[in-house]
Short mmCIF file of C-alpha atoms (C1' of nucleotides) in Angstrom, two decimals:
data_model
loop_
_atom_site.label_atom_id
_atom_site.label_comp_id
_atom_site.label_asym_id
_atom_site.label_seq_id
_atom_site.Cartn_x
_atom_site.Cartn_y
_atom_site.Cartn_z
CA MET P 1026 82.28 94.64 97.53
CA ARG P 1027 84.28 91.40 97.63
CA GLU P 1028 83.94 88.16 99.21
CA VAL P 1029 87.30 87.64 100.71
CA THR P 1030 89.00 84.44 101.78
CA GLY P 1031 92.63 85.15 101.51
CA PRO P 1032 94.60 88.32 102.51
CA LEU P 1033 93.68 91.51 100.79
CA LEU P 1034 97.13 92.83 100.89
CA ASP P 1035 99.26 91.90 98.00
CA ILE P 1036 102.88 92.40 98.77
CA GLY P 1037 104.82 92.78 95.62
CA ASP P 1038 108.13 91.33 94.33
CA GLU P 1039 110.11 92.96 96.97
CA ALA P 1040 108.34 90.75 99.46
CA PRO P 1041 110.22 90.76 102.57
CA ASN P 1042 109.53 87.79 104.82
CA PRO P 1043 106.81 88.24 107.37
CA GLN P 1044 109.25 88.49 110.05
CA GLN P 1045 110.70 91.62 108.61
CA LEU P 1046 107.33 93.26 108.20
CA GLY P 1047 106.22 92.17 111.68
CA ALA P 1048 109.39 93.66 113.19
CA TYR P 1049 108.73 96.84 111.30
CA PHE P 1050 105.07 97.23 112.34
CA THR P 1051 105.61 96.25 115.87
CA LEU P 1052 108.66 98.70 116.15
CA MET P 1053 106.44 101.48 114.96
CA GLU P 1054 103.49 100.64 117.07
CA ALA P 1055 105.59 100.26 120.33
CA VAL P 1056 107.32 103.57 119.58
CA SER P 1057 103.90 105.40 118.98
CA LEU P 1058 102.70 104.04 122.36
CA LEU P 1059 105.82 105.18 124.05
CA GLN P 1060 105.78 108.58 122.48
CA HIS P 1061 102.21 109.00 123.60
CA GLN P 1062 102.96 108.13 127.17
CA VAL P 1063 105.97 110.30 127.22
CA GLU P 1064 103.92 113.27 125.95
CA GLN P 1065 101.39 112.73 128.71
CA GLN P 1066 104.24 112.73 131.32
CA LEU P 1067 105.84 115.70 130.10
CA ARG P 1068 102.74 117.73 129.86
CA ALA P 1069 101.54 116.74 133.26
CA GLU P 1070 104.92 117.33 135.01
CA GLY P 1071 106.32 120.21 133.30
CA ASP P 1072 103.76 121.52 130.91
CA LEU P 1073 105.99 120.86 128.00
CA SER P 1074 105.46 119.20 124.59
CA SER P 1075 107.81 116.30 123.44
CA VAL P 1076 109.47 118.72 121.12
CA GLN P 1077 110.05 121.36 123.60
CA PHE P 1078 111.66 118.93 125.90
CA GLN P 1079 113.89 117.66 123.10
CA ILE P 1080 114.89 121.21 122.31
CA LEU P 1081 115.84 121.90 125.91
CA THR P 1082 117.59 118.61 126.42
CA SER P 1083 119.53 119.16 123.22
CA LEU P 1084 120.72 122.49 124.44
CA ALA P 1085 121.60 121.27 127.73
CA ALA P 1086 123.56 118.40 126.19
CA ALA P 1087 125.42 120.87 123.92
CA ASN P 1088 126.63 122.84 126.91
CA GLY P 1089 123.81 125.31 126.62
CA ARG P 1090 124.04 126.89 123.24
CA LEU P 1091 123.18 125.92 119.65
CA THR P 1092 121.93 127.55 116.42
CA MET P 1093 118.60 127.01 115.09
CA THR P 1094 119.85 124.79 112.32
CA GLN P 1095 121.81 122.58 114.60
CA LEU P 1096 118.80 122.30 116.72
CA ALA P 1097 116.40 121.45 114.02
CA ASP P 1098 118.84 118.85 112.69
CA GLY P 1099 119.05 117.21 116.11
CA VAL P 1100 115.41 117.19 116.73
CA VAL P 1101 114.21 116.11 113.04
CA TYR P 1102 111.88 118.92 112.85
CA SER P 1103 110.98 121.68 110.27
CA ARG P 1104 112.62 124.96 110.52
CA SER P 1105 109.41 126.92 110.64
CA GLY P 1106 108.14 124.59 113.57
CA LEU P 1107 111.29 125.16 115.40
CA THR P 1108 110.86 128.89 115.18
CA TYR P 1109 107.43 128.56 116.43
CA GLN P 1110 108.36 126.36 119.37
CA ALA P 1111 111.53 128.62 120.10
CA GLY P 1112 109.11 131.54 120.27
CA LEU P 1113 107.00 129.80 122.90
CA LEU P 1114 110.02 128.71 124.98
CA GLU P 1115 111.48 132.17 124.81
CA ARG P 1116 108.11 133.67 125.95
CA ALA P 1117 108.12 131.23 128.78
CA GLY P 1118 111.65 132.36 129.74
CA LEU P 1119 113.21 128.90 129.22
CA ILE P 1120 115.58 130.02 126.40
CA THR P 1121 116.88 133.30 124.97
CA ARG P 1122 117.75 134.00 121.45
CA GLY P 1123 120.50 136.22 120.33
CA PRO P 1124 122.86 136.89 117.50
CA ASN P 1125 125.75 134.67 116.62
CA PRO P 1126 129.00 136.69 116.71
CA GLU P 1127 130.46 134.37 114.22
CA ASP P 1128 127.65 134.50 111.70
CA GLU P 1129 125.34 137.41 111.82
CA ARG P 1130 122.51 135.55 110.05
CA ALA P 1131 122.34 132.72 112.45
CA THR P 1132 120.43 132.78 115.65
CA LEU P 1133 121.95 131.56 118.77
CA VAL P 1134 119.71 129.76 121.12
CA THR P 1135 120.67 129.57 124.73
CA ILE P 1136 119.09 127.80 127.58
CA SER P 1137 118.31 129.89 130.62
CA GLU P 1138 118.84 128.87 134.22
CA LYS P 1139 115.12 128.56 134.44
CA GLY P 1140 115.07 126.15 131.42
CA LEU P 1141 117.78 124.15 132.88
CA ALA P 1142 116.09 123.86 136.23
CA LEU P 1143 112.97 122.70 134.45
CA VAL P 1144 114.65 120.01 132.55
CA ASN P 1145 116.43 118.78 135.62
CA ARG P 1146 113.24 118.84 137.50
CA ILE P 1147 111.23 116.71 135.03
CA LEU P 1148 114.11 114.52 133.68
CA PRO P 1149 113.66 111.97 136.46
CA GLY P 1150 109.97 111.39 135.76
CA HIS P 1151 110.66 111.21 132.19
CA ILE P 1152 113.28 108.65 132.74
CA LYS P 1153 110.97 106.81 135.07
CA VAL P 1154 108.34 106.50 132.29
CA VAL P 1155 110.85 105.25 129.81
CA ARG P 1156 112.24 102.91 132.36
CA ARG P 1157 108.85 101.49 133.10
CA LEU P 1158 107.54 101.20 129.63
CA LEU P 1159 110.66 100.53 127.58
CA LEU P 1160 113.44 99.25 129.69
CA GLU P 1161 111.68 97.04 132.02
CA PRO P 1162 110.76 94.19 129.79
CA MET P 1163 114.28 94.23 128.28
CA SER P 1164 117.34 92.24 129.63
CA ASP P 1165 120.83 93.68 129.48
CA ASP P 1166 121.55 91.65 126.43
CA ASP P 1167 118.32 92.98 124.59
CA LEU P 1168 119.44 96.55 125.57
CA HIS P 1169 122.87 96.09 124.13
CA HIS P 1170 121.53 94.57 121.05
CA LEU P 1171 118.85 97.26 120.66
CA GLY P 1172 121.37 100.02 121.07
CA ASP P 1173 123.68 98.66 118.67
CA ILE P 1174 121.11 97.94 116.02
CA MET P 1175 119.54 101.36 116.31
CA THR P 1176 122.77 103.17 116.21
CA ARG P 1177 123.67 101.31 112.97
CA VAL P 1178 120.32 102.03 111.50
CA ARG P 1179 120.41 105.71 112.46
CA ASP P 1180 123.91 106.17 110.89
CA HIS P 1181 122.70 104.37 107.95
CA MET P 1182 119.88 106.83 107.51
CA ARG P 1183 121.92 109.89 108.29
CA ALA P 1184 124.20 108.81 105.50
CA GLN P 1185 121.58 108.12 102.91
CA PRO P 1186 121.23 110.71 100.27
CA PRO P 1187 117.74 112.38 100.36
CA ARG P 1188 116.57 110.15 97.61
CA SER P 1189 114.94 111.39 94.45
CA ALA P 1190 117.12 114.40 94.49
CA ALA P 1191 115.98 117.48 96.24
CA PRO P 1192 113.85 119.85 94.03
CA ARG P 1193 116.52 122.48 94.28
CA LYS P 1194 119.72 122.33 96.26
CA ARG P 1195 120.14 120.17 99.21
CA SER P 1196 122.50 120.77 102.12
CA PRO P 1197 124.99 117.98 102.43
CA ARG P 1198 124.41 117.22 105.97
CA SER P 1199 127.33 114.90 105.89
CA ASP P 1200 130.24 116.60 107.66
CA SER P 1201 129.16 120.07 108.68
CA PRO P 1202 127.88 119.73 112.24
CA PRO P 1203 129.58 116.58 113.58
CA ARG P 1204 127.32 115.04 116.16
CA ALA P 1205 126.55 118.48 117.65
CA THR P 1206 123.43 117.03 118.63
CA ALA P 1207 125.00 114.31 120.63
CA THR P 1208 121.93 112.32 120.22
CA THR P 1209 123.51 109.17 121.44
CA ASP P 1210 124.29 110.57 124.82
CA THR P 1211 122.09 113.49 125.22
CA ALA P 1212 122.10 113.11 128.89
CA GLY P 1213 124.80 110.65 129.15
CA GLY P 1214 127.81 112.80 130.09
CA GLY P 1215 126.81 112.52 133.69
CA GLU P 1216 128.22 110.83 136.65
CA ALA P 1217 126.03 107.95 135.86
CA SER P 1218 129.02 106.15 134.53
CA GLU P 1219 128.85 102.74 135.89
CA MET W 1331 124.92 132.72 131.57
CA ARG W 1332 127.00 130.06 133.03
CA GLU W 1333 130.61 128.89 132.38
CA VAL W 1334 130.17 125.18 132.23
CA THR W 1335 132.61 122.50 132.18
CA GLY W 1336 130.59 119.58 133.52
CA PRO W 1337 127.44 118.33 132.16
CA LEU W 1338 124.32 120.57 132.55
CA LEU W 1339 122.06 117.62 132.89
CA ASP W 1340 121.53 116.13 136.16
CA ILE W 1341 120.01 112.64 136.04
CA GLY W 1342 118.30 111.84 139.29
CA ASP W 1343 118.37 108.93 141.51
CA GLU W 1344 116.65 106.81 138.95
CA ALA W 1345 119.91 107.16 136.85
CA PRO W 1346 119.92 104.46 134.14
CA ASN W 1347 123.19 103.70 132.84
CA PRO W 1348 124.32 105.68 129.86
CA GLN W 1349 123.66 102.60 127.64
CA GLN W 1350 120.03 102.56 128.44
CA LEU W 1351 119.54 106.36 127.71
CA GLY W 1352 121.62 105.99 124.64
CA ALA W 1353 119.65 103.18 123.34
CA TYR W 1354 116.37 105.01 124.07
CA PHE W 1355 117.50 108.37 122.37
CA THR W 1356 118.94 106.50 119.25
CA LEU W 1357 115.78 104.46 118.97
CA MET W 1358 113.67 107.51 118.95
CA GLU W 1359 115.88 109.43 116.52
CA ALA W 1360 116.07 106.42 114.06
CA VAL W 1361 112.28 106.05 114.13
CA SER W 1362 111.79 109.75 113.62
CA LEU W 1363 113.98 109.65 110.61
CA LEU W 1364 112.33 106.66 109.28
CA GLN W 1365 108.81 108.05 109.70
CA HIS W 1366 109.97 111.22 107.93
CA GLN W 1367 111.19 109.31 105.00
CA VAL W 1368 108.13 107.11 104.81
CA GLU W 1369 105.88 110.11 104.86
CA GLN W 1370 107.74 111.44 101.87
CA GLN W 1371 107.39 108.33 99.98
CA LEU W 1372 103.62 107.82 100.65
CA ARG W 1373 102.99 111.43 99.68
CA ALA W 1374 104.89 111.21 96.50
CA GLU W 1375 103.67 107.90 95.40
CA GLY W 1376 100.03 107.73 96.47
CA ASP W 1377 99.26 111.21 97.85
CA LEU W 1378 98.56 109.61 101.29
CA SER W 1379 99.75 110.77 104.75
CA SER W 1380 101.16 108.14 106.93
CA VAL W 1381 98.06 107.94 109.09
CA GLN W 1382 95.78 107.41 106.00
CA PHE W 1383 98.16 104.69 104.80
CA GLN W 1384 97.88 103.08 108.18
CA ILE W 1385 94.12 103.23 108.25
CA LEU W 1386 93.96 101.57 104.93
CA THR W 1387 96.40 98.86 105.62
CA SER W 1388 94.72 98.24 108.99
CA LEU W 1389 91.49 97.70 107.07
CA ALA W 1390 93.08 95.52 104.50
CA ALA W 1391 94.69 93.34 107.30
CA ALA W 1392 91.34 93.12 108.88
CA ASN W 1393 89.67 91.61 105.97
CA GLY W 1394 88.20 94.95 104.94
CA ARG W 1395 85.94 96.19 107.72
CA LEU W 1396 86.49 97.67 111.22
CA THR W 1397 84.61 100.09 113.45
CA MET W 1398 86.19 103.48 114.21
CA THR W 1399 87.10 102.48 117.58
CA GLN W 1400 88.95 99.41 116.52
CA LEU W 1401 90.73 101.51 113.85
CA ALA W 1402 91.77 104.41 116.23
CA ASP W 1403 93.03 101.84 118.66
CA GLY W 1404 95.07 100.07 116.05
CA VAL W 1405 96.54 103.34 114.70
CA VAL W 1406 97.26 104.81 118.19
CA TYR W 1407 95.31 107.99 117.11
CA SER W 1408 92.64 110.29 118.50
CA ARG W 1409 89.12 109.60 117.80
CA SER W 1410 88.51 113.02 116.42
CA GLY W 1411 91.45 112.89 114.31
CA LEU W 1412 90.38 109.72 112.89
CA THR W 1413 86.95 111.09 112.11
CA TYR W 1414 88.71 113.77 110.21
CA GLN W 1415 90.89 111.42 108.25
CA ALA W 1416 88.06 109.14 107.57
CA GLY W 1417 86.20 112.03 106.15
CA LEU W 1418 89.08 112.65 103.73
CA LEU W 1419 89.35 109.05 102.77
CA GLU W 1420 85.69 108.73 102.09
CA ARG W 1421 85.67 111.87 100.01
CA ALA W 1422 88.39 110.34 98.00
CA GLY W 1423 86.39 107.17 97.57
CA LEU W 1424 88.87 104.98 99.31
CA ILE W 1425 86.62 103.85 102.12
CA THR W 1426 82.96 104.04 102.85
CA ARG W 1427 81.24 104.39 106.19
CA GLY W 1428 77.92 102.71 107.12
CA PRO W 1429 75.93 101.62 110.13
CA ASN W 1430 76.97 98.55 112.03
CA PRO W 1431 74.03 96.13 112.15
CA GLU W 1432 75.09 94.68 115.52
CA ASP W 1433 75.38 98.09 117.32
CA GLU W 1434 73.47 100.95 115.85
CA ARG W 1435 75.79 103.60 117.42
CA ALA W 1436 78.94 102.29 115.75
CA THR W 1437 80.32 103.18 112.35
CA LEU W 1438 81.58 100.53 110.21
CA VAL W 1439 84.43 101.43 108.03
CA THR W 1440 84.86 99.46 104.82
CA ILE W 1441 87.86 99.80 102.41
CA SER W 1442 86.67 100.25 98.80
CA GLU W 1443 88.04 98.43 95.71
CA LYS W 1444 89.78 101.69 94.90
CA GLY W 1445 91.28 101.84 98.33
CA LEU W 1446 92.47 98.44 98.02
CA ALA W 1447 94.01 98.93 94.67
CA LEU W 1448 95.76 102.06 96.03
CA VAL W 1449 97.34 100.36 98.94
CA ASN W 1450 98.53 97.47 96.66
CA ARG W 1451 99.98 99.96 94.30
CA ILE W 1452 101.98 101.98 96.84
CA LEU W 1453 102.78 99.09 99.22
CA PRO W 1454 105.81 97.82 97.16
CA GLY W 1455 107.23 101.32 97.20
CA HIS W 1456 106.67 101.62 100.90
CA ILE W 1457 108.33 98.29 101.60
CA LYS W 1458 111.22 99.33 99.42
CA VAL W 1459 111.83 102.36 101.58
CA VAL W 1460 111.64 100.36 104.77
CA ARG W 1461 113.96 97.88 103.36
CA ARG W 1462 116.43 100.35 102.18
CA LEU W 1463 116.50 102.40 105.40
CA LEU W 1464 115.67 100.05 108.17
CA LEU W 1465 116.30 96.46 107.01
CA GLU W 1466 119.29 96.93 105.01
CA PRO W 1467 121.82 97.51 107.85
CA MET W 1468 120.38 94.62 109.81
CA SER W 1469 121.34 91.06 109.84
CA ASP W 1470 118.95 88.23 110.21
CA ASP W 1471 119.91 87.83 113.67
CA ASP W 1472 119.30 91.60 114.47
CA LEU W 1473 116.01 91.25 112.78
CA HIS W 1474 114.93 88.41 115.04
CA HIS W 1475 116.19 90.08 118.11
CA LEU W 1476 114.53 93.36 117.21
CA GLY W 1477 111.19 91.71 116.41
CA ASP W 1478 111.36 89.82 119.65
CA ILE W 1479 112.14 92.77 121.78
CA MET W 1480 109.70 95.06 120.24
CA THR W 1481 106.82 92.56 120.56
CA ARG W 1482 107.65 92.18 124.42
CA VAL W 1483 107.79 95.97 124.82
CA ARG W 1484 104.65 96.53 122.84
CA ASP W 1485 102.64 93.94 124.82
CA HIS W 1486 104.14 95.30 128.00
CA MET W 1487 102.92 98.71 127.15
CA ARG W 1488 99.51 97.55 126.07
CA ALA W 1489 99.06 95.75 129.42
CA GLN W 1490 100.20 98.84 131.42
CA PRO W 1491 97.36 100.70 133.15
CA PRO W 1492 97.18 104.35 132.01
CA ARG W 1493 98.74 105.49 135.23
CA SER W 1494 95.73 107.75 136.12
CA ALA W 1495 93.07 105.03 136.30
CA ALA W 1496 90.55 105.61 133.58
CA PRO W 1497 86.92 105.78 134.49
CA ARG W 1498 86.11 102.31 133.80
CA LYS W 1499 82.75 100.92 134.44
CA ARG W 1500 83.79 99.95 137.86
CA SER W 1501 83.59 103.40 139.48
CA PRO W 1502 80.38 103.81 141.48
CA ARG W 1503 81.09 107.62 141.75
CA SER W 1504 82.97 108.70 138.88
CA ASP W 1505 84.57 112.20 139.26
CA SER W 1506 85.83 112.20 135.75
CA PRO W 1507 89.39 112.97 136.19
CA PRO W 1508 91.47 114.09 133.27
CA ARG W 1509 92.00 110.82 131.46
CA ALA W 1510 94.96 110.28 129.41
CA THR W 1511 94.72 107.74 126.75
CA ALA W 1512 92.07 105.34 125.47
CA THR W 1513 92.05 102.46 127.85
CA THR W 1514 90.25 100.30 125.25
CA ASP W 1515 92.10 97.24 124.44
CA THR W 1516 90.36 96.07 121.28
CA ALA W 1517 93.09 93.81 119.98
CA GLY W 1518 91.34 93.43 116.80
CA GLY W 1519 93.57 95.14 114.12
CA GLY W 1520 96.55 93.08 113.76
CA GLU W 1521 99.66 93.69 111.76
CA ALA W 1522 100.04 92.86 108.18
CA SER W 1523 102.37 90.03 108.92
CA GLU W 1524 102.05 87.76 105.96
"C1'" DC D 1253 133.82 146.60 95.20
"C1'" DT D 1254 129.83 144.50 93.26
"C1'" DC D 1255 127.20 140.85 91.45
"C1'" DT D 1256 125.21 136.58 92.14
"C1'" DG D 1257 124.46 132.37 94.43
"C1'" DT D 1258 123.73 130.30 98.99
"C1'" DT D 1259 122.64 129.98 103.68
"C1'" DG D 1260 119.83 130.80 108.12
"C1'" DC D 1261 115.82 132.24 110.00
"C1'" DT D 1262 111.20 134.04 110.07
"C1'" DT D 1263 106.57 134.90 108.33
"C1'" DC D 1264 102.35 133.31 106.17
"C1'" DG D 1265 98.58 130.39 104.74
"C1'" DA D 1266 96.66 125.94 104.67
"C1'" DA D 1267 96.08 121.72 106.70
"C1'" DG D 1268 96.27 118.40 110.52
"C1'" DT D 1269 95.80 117.27 115.43
"C1'" DC D 1270 93.78 116.95 119.88
"C1'" DG D 1271 90.67 117.17 124.00
"C1'" DA D 1272 86.25 118.65 125.52
"C1'" DA D 1273 81.43 118.74 124.63
"C1'" DG D 1274 77.53 117.10 122.37
"C1'" DC D 1275 74.47 113.66 120.17
"C1'" DA D 1276 72.61 109.11 119.55
"C1'" DC D 1277 72.31 104.46 120.90
"C1'" DT D 1278 72.84 100.48 124.36
"C1'" DA D 1279 72.91 98.27 128.96
"C1'" DC D 1280 71.62 97.94 133.31
"C1'" DC D 1281 68.51 98.39 137.35
"C1'" DG D 1282 64.43 99.07 139.81
"C1'" DC G 699 58.38 100.58 131.27
"C1'" DG G 700 61.45 104.69 132.80
"C1'" DG G 701 65.66 106.46 134.40
"C1'" DT G 702 70.59 106.57 134.72
"C1'" DA G 703 75.01 105.30 133.40
"C1'" DG G 704 78.16 103.82 129.72
"C1'" DT G 705 79.84 103.60 124.82
"C1'" DG G 706 80.72 105.24 119.88
"C1'" DC G 707 81.17 108.79 117.07
"C1'" DT G 708 81.23 113.54 115.31
"C1'" DT G 709 81.48 118.63 115.98
"C1'" DC G 710 83.89 122.51 117.79
"C1'" DG G 711 87.60 125.63 118.92
"C1'" DA G 712 92.37 126.29 119.84
"C1'" DC G 713 96.73 125.05 118.82
"C1'" DT G 714 100.54 122.87 116.13
"C1'" DT G 715 102.82 121.68 112.03
"C1'" DC G 716 104.66 122.19 107.54
"C1'" DG G 717 106.30 123.99 102.93
"C1'" DA G 718 106.70 128.01 100.26
"C1'" DA G 719 107.99 132.64 100.02
"C1'" DG G 720 110.59 136.49 101.90
"C1'" DC G 721 114.37 138.89 104.05
"C1'" DA G 722 119.10 139.48 105.68
"C1'" DA G 723 123.88 137.98 105.91
"C1'" DC G 724 127.95 135.36 104.14
"C1'" DA G 725 130.93 133.77 100.11
"C1'" DG G 726 133.16 133.49 95.70
"C1'" DA G 727 134.17 135.32 91.16
"C1'" DG G 728 135.24 138.93 88.30
#
DNA sequence: CTCTGTTGCTTCGAAGTCGAAGCACTACCG
DNA sequence: CGGTAGTGCTTCGACTTCGAAGCAACAGAG
């Protein structure tokens, strides 16, 4: 044991100022809370997990069809995990899986009418939660700034090499599927244009 | 199938403008990517999961000791999951669990010297990753704005009632409805700011 | 054409995660 | 005191998640 009077944490030479660490920790905590609430909402309203919802919305945003890889890339998820979830969604009749005519080894995932209907049924509630928890305490200026910052950060991360080199070979996810995920406007193509 | 030309997603009446949705989706994606990278880093450098790291840093930031509930609340994590992780950390000699003299049913978790040393050993690398991925593409102004926004958002969420009123001690006839999240508001574990 | 390397997806085993139920202790009320 | 409600933590069972290994299909060189 140790009789402590000062901080136990010893930040090294890289020491960012407290503001930086504070922003980071607060960001992570807020997002954690938001994710948790969203999860509850989706489960209650449509019996979907957050990942399943993301899969369905990604498909819908991509005009209904994507390969497994495109899907996994957009959702930031392991391939095997995606296979598992796709199995559940297929069993529930929300998507279908079929061969890709252009590449026989790929699996083409297609959202069904039922899946589309489900997404459109629970989307308003989802948006309501996001609105209530995230958007409400933000001004227009905040929103603009946040969107701007996170877009830059995300692009920066996407561009970063996987660090410490992959154990074998790494797929250069640089220019292959250009924004297929349409993450920035997953639901944005709508008539909501103001 | 369906020959689509327009968007498949139909945002309801609550339609936020595309900018709002875009900011939300981008935020979630960026954080996802960051979490993933951080996870890799912690695993490689200290053989810790993100949750374990959060537990240790929460303890360190709280002067070394916290109850399980305070810990779970600070980490946004299920109680049972925390019990599991605490078991692992204890077996690894990074923390110890003992009775709380003030409340016999509570478990007081204490970080060990070894745990503290580990945190201080991997913290610089952790910070480096955050710096490289998150902080790098941000200006001082961005940082200030982000910290400000997320603090407001987090406090807003913490203040929000869990939607489906939790069985607080005020219910004379508790039907015990399916409660969602922990309503506890133990604001004990702060962040490691400074 | 065939050989070899690469890519896309799934299967498999191990580990992590959660909510519900259960146990132990505290607080309140008569 | 004794009884009941409330709180703190752990156990339990079911599900999810991931990485490694495996299988099938493309791609390039010879």
